[in-house]
PDB file of N, CA and C in Angstrom:
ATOM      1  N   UNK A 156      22.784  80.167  12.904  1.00  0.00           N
ATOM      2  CA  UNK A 156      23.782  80.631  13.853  1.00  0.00           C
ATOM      3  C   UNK A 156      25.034  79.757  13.843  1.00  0.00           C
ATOM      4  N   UNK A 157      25.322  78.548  13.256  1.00  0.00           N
ATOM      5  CA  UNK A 157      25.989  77.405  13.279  1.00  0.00           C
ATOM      6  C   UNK A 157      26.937  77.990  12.274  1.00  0.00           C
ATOM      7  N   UNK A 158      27.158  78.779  11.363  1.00  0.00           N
ATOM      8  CA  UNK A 158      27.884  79.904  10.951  1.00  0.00           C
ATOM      9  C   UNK A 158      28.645  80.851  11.239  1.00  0.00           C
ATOM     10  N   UNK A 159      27.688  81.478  11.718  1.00  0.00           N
ATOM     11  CA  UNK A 159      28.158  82.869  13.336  1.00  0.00           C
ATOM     12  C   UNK A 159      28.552  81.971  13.822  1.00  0.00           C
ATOM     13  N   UNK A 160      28.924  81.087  14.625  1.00  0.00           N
ATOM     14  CA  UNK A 160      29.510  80.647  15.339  1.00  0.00           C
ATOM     15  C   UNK A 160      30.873  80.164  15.082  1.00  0.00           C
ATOM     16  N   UNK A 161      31.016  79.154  14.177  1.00  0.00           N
ATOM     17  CA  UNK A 161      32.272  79.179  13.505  1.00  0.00           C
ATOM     18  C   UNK A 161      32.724  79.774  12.886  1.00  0.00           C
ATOM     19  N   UNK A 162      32.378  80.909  12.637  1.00  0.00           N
ATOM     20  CA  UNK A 162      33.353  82.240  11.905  1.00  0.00           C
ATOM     21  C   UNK A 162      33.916  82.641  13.144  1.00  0.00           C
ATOM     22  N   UNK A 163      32.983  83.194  14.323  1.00  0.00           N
ATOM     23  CA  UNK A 163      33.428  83.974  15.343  1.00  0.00           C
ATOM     24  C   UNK A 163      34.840  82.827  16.150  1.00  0.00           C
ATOM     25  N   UNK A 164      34.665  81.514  16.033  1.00  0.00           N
ATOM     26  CA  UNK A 164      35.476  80.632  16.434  1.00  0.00           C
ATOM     27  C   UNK A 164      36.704  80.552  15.329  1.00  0.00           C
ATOM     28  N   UNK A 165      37.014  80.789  14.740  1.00  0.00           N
ATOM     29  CA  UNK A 165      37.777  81.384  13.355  1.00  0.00           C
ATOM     30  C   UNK A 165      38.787  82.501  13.697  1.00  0.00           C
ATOM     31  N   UNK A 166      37.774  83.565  13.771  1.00  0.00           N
ATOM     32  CA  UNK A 166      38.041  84.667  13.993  1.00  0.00           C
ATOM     33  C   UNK A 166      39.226  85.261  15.527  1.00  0.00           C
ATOM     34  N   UNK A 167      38.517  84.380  16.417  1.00  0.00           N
ATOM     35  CA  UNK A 167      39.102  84.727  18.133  1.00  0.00           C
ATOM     36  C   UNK A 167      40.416  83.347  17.755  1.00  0.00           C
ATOM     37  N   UNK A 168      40.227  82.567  17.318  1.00  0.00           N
ATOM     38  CA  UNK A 168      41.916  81.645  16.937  1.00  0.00           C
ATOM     39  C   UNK A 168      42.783  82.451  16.518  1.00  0.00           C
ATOM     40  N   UNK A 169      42.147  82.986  15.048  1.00  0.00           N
ATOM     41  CA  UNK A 169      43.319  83.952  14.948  1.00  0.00           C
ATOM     42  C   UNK A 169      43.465  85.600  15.257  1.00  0.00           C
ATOM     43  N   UNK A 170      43.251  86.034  16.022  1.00  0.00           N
ATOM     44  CA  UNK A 170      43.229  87.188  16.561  1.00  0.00           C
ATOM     45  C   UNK A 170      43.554  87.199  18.365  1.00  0.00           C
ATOM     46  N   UNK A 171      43.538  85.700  18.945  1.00  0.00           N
ATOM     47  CA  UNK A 171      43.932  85.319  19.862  1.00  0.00           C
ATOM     48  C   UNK A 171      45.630  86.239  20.794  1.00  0.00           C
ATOM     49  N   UNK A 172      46.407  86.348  19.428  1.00  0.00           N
ATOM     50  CA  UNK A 172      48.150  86.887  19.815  1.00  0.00           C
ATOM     51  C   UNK A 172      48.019  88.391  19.930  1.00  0.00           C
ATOM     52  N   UNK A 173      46.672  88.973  19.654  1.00  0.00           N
ATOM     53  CA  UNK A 173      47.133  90.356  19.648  1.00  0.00           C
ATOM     54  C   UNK A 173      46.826  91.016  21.414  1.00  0.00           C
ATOM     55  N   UNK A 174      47.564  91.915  21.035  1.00  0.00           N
ATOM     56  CA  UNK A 174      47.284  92.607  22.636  1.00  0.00           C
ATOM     57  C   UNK A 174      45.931  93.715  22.294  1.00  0.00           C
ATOM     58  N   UNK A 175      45.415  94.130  23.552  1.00  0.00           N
ATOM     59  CA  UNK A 175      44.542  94.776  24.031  1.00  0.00           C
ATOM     60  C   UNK A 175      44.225  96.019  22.352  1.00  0.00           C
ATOM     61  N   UNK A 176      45.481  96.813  22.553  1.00  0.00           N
ATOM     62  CA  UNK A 176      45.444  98.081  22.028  1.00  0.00           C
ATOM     63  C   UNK A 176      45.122  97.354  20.534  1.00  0.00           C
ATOM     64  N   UNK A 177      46.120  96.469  19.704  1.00  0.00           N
ATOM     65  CA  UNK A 177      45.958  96.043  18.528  1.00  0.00           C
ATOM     66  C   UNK A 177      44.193  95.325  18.149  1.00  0.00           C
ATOM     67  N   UNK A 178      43.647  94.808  18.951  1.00  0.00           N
ATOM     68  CA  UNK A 178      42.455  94.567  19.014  1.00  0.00           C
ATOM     69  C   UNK A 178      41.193  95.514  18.773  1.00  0.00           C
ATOM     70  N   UNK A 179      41.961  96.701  20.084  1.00  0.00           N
ATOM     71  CA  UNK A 179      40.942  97.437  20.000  1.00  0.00           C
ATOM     72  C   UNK A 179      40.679  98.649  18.536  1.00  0.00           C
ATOM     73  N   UNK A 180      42.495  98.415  17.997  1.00  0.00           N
ATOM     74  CA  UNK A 180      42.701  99.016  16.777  1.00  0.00           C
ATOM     75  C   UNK A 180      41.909  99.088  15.189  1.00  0.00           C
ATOM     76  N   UNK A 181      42.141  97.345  15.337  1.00  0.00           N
ATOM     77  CA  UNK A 181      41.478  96.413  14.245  1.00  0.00           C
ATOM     78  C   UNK A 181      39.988  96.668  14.687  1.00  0.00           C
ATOM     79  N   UNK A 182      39.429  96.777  15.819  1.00  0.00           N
ATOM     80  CA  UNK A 182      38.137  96.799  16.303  1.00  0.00           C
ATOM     81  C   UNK A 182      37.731  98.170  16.084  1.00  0.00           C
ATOM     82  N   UNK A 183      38.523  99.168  15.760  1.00  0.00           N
ATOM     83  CA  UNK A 183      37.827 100.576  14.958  1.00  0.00           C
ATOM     84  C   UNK A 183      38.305 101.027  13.587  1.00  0.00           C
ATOM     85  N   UNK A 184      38.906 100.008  13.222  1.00  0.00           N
ATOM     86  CA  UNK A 184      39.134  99.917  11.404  1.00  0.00           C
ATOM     87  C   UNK A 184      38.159  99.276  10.925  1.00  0.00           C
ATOM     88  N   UNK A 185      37.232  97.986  11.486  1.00  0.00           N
ATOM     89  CA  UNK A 185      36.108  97.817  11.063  1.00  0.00           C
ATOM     90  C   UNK A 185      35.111  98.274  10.974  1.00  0.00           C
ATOM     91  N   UNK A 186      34.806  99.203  12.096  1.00  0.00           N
ATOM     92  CA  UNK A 186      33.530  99.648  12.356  1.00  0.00           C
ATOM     93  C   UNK A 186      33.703 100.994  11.256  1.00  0.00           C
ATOM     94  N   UNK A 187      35.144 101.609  11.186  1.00  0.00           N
ATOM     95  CA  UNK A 187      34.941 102.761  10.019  1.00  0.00           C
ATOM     96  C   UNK A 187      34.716 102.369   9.156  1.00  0.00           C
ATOM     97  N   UNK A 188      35.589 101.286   8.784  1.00  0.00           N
ATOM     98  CA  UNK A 188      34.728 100.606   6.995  1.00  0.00           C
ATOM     99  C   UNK A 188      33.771 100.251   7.627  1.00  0.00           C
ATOM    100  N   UNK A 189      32.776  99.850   7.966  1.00  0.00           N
ATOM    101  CA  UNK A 189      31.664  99.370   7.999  1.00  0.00           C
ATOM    102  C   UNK A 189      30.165 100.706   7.230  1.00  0.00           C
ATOM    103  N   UNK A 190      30.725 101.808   8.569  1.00  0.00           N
ATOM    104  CA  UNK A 190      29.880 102.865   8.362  1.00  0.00           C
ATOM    105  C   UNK A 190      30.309 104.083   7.085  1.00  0.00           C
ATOM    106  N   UNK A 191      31.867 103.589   6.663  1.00  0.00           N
ATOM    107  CA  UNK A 191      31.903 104.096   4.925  1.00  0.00           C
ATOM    108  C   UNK A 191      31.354 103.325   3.923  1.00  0.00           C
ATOM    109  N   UNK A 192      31.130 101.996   4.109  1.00  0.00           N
ATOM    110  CA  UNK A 192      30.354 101.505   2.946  1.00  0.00           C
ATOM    111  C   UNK A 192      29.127 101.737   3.176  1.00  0.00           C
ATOM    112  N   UNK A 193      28.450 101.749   4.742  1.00  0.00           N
ATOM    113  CA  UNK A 193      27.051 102.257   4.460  1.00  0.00           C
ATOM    114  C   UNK A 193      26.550 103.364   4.041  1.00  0.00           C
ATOM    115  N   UNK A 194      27.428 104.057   4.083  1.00  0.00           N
ATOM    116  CA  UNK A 194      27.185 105.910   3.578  1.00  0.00           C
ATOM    117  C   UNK A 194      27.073 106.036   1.865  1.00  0.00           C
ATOM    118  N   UNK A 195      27.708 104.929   1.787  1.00  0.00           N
ATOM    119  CA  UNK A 195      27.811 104.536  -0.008  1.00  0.00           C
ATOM    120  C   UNK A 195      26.849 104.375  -0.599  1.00  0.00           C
ATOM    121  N   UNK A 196      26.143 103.535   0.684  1.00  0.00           N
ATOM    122  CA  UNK A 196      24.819 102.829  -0.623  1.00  0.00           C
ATOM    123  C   UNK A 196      23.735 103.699  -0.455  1.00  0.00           C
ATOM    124  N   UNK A 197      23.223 103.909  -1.977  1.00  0.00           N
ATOM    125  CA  UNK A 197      21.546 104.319  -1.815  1.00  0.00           C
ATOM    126  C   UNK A 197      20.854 104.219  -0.579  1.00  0.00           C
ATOM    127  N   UNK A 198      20.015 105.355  -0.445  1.00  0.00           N
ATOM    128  CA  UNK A 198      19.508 105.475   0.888  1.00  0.00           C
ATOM    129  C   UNK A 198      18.335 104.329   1.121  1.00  0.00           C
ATOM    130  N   UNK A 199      17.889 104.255  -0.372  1.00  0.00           N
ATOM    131  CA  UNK A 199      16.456 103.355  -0.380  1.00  0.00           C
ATOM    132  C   UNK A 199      16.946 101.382  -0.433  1.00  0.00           C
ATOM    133  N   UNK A 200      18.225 101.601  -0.480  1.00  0.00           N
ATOM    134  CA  UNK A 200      18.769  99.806  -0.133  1.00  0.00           C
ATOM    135  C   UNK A 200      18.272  99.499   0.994  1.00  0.00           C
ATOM    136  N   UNK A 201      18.514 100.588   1.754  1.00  0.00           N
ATOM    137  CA  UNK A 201      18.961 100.100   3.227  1.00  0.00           C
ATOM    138  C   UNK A 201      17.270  99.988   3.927  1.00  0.00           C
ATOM    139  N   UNK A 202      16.204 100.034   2.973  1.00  0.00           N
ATOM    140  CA  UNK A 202      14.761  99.354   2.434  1.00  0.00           C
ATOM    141  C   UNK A 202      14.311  98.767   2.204  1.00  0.00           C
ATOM    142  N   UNK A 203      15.199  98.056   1.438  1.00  0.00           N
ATOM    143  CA  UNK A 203      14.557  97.139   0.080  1.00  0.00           C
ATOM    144  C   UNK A 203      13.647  96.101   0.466  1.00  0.00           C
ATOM    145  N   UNK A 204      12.431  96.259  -0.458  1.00  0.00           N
ATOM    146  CA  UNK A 204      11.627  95.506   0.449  1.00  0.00           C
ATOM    147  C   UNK A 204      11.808  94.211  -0.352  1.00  0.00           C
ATOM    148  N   UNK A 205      12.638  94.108  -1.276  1.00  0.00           N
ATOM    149  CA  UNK A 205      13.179  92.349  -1.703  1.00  0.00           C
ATOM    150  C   UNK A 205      13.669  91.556  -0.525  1.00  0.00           C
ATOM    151  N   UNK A 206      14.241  92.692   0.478  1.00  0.00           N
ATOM    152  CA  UNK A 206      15.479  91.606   0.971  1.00  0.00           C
ATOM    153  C   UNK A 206      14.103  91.598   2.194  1.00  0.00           C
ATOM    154  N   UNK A 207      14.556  90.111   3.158  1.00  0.00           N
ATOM    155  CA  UNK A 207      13.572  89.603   4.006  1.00  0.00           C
ATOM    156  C   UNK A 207      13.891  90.431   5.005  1.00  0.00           C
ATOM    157  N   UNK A 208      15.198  91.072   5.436  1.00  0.00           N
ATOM    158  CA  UNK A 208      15.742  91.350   6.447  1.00  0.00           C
ATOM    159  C   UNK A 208      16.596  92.191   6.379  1.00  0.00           C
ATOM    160  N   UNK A 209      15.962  93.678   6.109  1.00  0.00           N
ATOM    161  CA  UNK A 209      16.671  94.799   5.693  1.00  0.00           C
ATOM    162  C   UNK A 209      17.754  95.651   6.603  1.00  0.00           C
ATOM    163  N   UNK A 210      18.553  96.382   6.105  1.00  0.00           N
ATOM    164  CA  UNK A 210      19.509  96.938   6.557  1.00  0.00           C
ATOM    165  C   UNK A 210      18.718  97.737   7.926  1.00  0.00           C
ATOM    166  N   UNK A 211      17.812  98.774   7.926  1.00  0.00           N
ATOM    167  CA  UNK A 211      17.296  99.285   8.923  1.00  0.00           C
ATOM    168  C   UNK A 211      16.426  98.173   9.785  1.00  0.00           C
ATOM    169  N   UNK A 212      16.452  97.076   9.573  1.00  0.00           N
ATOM    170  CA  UNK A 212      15.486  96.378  10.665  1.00  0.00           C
ATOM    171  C   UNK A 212      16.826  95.867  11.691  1.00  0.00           C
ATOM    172  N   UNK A 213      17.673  95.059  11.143  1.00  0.00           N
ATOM    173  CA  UNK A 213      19.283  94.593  12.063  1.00  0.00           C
ATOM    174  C   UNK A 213      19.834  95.432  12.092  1.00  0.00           C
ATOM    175  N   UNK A 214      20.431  96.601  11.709  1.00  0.00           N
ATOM    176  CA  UNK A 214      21.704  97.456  12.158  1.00  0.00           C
ATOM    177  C   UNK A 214      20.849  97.922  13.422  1.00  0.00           C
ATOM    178  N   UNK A 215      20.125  98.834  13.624  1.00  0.00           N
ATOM    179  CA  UNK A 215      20.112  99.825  15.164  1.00  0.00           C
ATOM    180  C   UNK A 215      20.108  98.517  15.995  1.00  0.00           C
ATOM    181  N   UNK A 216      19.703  97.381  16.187  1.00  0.00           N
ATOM    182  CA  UNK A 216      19.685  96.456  17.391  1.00  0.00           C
ATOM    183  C   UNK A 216      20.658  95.352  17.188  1.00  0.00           C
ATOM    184  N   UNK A 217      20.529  94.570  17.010  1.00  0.00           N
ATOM    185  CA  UNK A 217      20.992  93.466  16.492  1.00  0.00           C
ATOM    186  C   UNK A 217      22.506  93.435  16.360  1.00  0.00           C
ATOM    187  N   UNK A 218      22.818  94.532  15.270  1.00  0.00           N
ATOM    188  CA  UNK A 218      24.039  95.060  14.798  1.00  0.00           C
ATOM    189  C   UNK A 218      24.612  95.607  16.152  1.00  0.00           C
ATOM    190  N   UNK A 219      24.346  96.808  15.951  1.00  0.00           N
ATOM    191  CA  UNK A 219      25.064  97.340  17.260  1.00  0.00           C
ATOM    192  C   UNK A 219      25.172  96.944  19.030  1.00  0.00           C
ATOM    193  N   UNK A 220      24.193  95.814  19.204  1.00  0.00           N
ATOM    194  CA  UNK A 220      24.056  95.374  20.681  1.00  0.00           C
ATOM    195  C   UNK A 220      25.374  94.345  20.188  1.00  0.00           C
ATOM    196  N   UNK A 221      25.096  93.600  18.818  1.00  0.00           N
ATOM    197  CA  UNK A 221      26.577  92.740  18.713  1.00  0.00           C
ATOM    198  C   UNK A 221      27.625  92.996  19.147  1.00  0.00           C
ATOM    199  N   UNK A 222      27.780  94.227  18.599  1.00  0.00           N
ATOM    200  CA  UNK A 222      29.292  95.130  18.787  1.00  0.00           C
ATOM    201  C   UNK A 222      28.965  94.947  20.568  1.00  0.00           C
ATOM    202  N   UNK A 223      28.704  95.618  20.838  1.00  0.00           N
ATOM    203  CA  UNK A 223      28.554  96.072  22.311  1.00  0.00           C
ATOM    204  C   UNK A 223      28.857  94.831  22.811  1.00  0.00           C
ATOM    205  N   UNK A 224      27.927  93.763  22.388  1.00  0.00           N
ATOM    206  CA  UNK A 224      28.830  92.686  23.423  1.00  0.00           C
ATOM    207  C   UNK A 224      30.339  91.694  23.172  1.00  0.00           C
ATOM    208  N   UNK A 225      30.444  92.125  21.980  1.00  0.00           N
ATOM    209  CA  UNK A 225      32.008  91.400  21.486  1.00  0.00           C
ATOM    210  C   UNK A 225      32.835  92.510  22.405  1.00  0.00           C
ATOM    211  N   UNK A 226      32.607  93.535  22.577  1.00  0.00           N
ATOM    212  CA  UNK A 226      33.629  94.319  23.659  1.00  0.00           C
ATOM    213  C   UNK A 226      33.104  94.175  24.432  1.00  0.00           C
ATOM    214  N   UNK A 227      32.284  93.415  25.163  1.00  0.00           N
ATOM    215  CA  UNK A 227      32.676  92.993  27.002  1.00  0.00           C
ATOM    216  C   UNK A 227      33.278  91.999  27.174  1.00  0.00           C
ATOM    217  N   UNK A 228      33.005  91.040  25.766  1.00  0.00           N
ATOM    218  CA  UNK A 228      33.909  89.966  25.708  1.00  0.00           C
ATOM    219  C   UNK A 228      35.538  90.178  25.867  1.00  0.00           C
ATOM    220  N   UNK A 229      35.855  91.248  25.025  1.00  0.00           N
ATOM    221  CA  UNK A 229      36.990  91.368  24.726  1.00  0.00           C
ATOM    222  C   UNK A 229      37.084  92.128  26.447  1.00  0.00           C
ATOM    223  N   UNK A 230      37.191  92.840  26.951  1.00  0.00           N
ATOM    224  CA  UNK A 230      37.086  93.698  28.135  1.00  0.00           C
ATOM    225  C   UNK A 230      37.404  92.608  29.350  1.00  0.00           C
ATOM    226  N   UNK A 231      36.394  91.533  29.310  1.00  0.00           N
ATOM    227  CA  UNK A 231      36.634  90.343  30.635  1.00  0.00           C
ATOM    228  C   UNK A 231      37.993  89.588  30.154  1.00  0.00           C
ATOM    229  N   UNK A 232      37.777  89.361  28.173  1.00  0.00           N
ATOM    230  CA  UNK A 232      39.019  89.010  28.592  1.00  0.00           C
ATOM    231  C   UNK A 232      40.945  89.204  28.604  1.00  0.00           C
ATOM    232  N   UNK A 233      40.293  90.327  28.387  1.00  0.00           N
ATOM    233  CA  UNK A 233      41.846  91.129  28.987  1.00  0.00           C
ATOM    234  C   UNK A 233      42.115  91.510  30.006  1.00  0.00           C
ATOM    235  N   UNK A 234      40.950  91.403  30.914  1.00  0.00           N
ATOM    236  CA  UNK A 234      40.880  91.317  32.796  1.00  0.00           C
ATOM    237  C   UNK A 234      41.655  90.430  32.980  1.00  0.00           C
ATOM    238  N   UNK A 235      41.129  89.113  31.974  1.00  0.00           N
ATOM    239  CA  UNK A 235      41.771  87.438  33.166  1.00  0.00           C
ATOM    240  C   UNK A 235      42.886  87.537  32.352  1.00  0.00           C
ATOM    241  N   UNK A 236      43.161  87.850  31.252  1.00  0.00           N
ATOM    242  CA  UNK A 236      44.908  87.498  30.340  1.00  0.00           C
ATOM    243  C   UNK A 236      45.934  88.525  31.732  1.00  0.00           C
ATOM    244  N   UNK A 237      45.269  90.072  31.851  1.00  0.00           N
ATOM    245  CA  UNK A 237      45.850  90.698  32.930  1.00  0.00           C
ATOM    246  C   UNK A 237      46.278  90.123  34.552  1.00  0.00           C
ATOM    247  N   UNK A 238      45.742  89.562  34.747  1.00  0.00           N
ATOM    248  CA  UNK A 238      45.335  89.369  36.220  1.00  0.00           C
ATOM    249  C   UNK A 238      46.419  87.495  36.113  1.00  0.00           C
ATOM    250  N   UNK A 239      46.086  87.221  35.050  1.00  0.00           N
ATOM    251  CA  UNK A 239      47.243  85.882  34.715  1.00  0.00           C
ATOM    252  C   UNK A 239      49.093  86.325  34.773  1.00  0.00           C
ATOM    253  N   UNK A 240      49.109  87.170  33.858  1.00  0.00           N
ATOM    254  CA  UNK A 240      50.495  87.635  34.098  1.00  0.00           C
ATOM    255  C   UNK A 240      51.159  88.680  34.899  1.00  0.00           C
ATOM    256  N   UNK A 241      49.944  89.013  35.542  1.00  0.00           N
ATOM    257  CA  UNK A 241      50.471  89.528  36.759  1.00  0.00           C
ATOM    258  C   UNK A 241      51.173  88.526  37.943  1.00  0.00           C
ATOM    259  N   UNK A 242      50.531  87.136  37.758  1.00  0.00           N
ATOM    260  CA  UNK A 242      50.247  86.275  38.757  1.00  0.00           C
ATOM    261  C   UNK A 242      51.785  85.727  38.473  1.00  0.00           C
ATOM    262  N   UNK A 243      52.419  85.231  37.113  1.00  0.00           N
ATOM    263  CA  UNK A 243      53.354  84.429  36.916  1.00  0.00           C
ATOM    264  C   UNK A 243      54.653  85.362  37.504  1.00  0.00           C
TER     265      UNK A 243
END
């Protein structure tokens, strides 16, 4: 996780300047590439019993509860960025 973590700390530095809408923009340009490259691959990858930790065991949970909570993240914090420049 010491990975995930500094990517995601990476990631929110620089993505820090954008507003709400541009966020939420970039935040559904990924998820379409995401689910066009999965449509790509062989049905039986997303199987493979090489890999320890296959595509169908992390995407329905894991994957998608991720998503779900990087947008409450993002959600609280465009509450307090809101509720800040309202204030000044």
């Amino acid at each position: 996780m010491a990975y995930a973590d500094r990517f995601n700390a990476r990631t929110v530095a620089r993505t820090r300047r954008y507003g709400l809408t541009a966020l939420l923009r970039r935040m559904a340009r990924a998820h379409a590439e995401l689910v066009e490259r999965l449509r790509r691959l062989p049905a039986g990858t997303l199987r493979d019993p090489s890999h320890k930790y296959t595509v169908v065991d992390w995407l329905p949970v894991p994957g998608w509860t991720h998503e779900r909570d990087h947008m409450g993240e993002v959600r609280r914090w465009w509450r307090a960025r809101r509720a800040d420049l309202r204030g000044r």
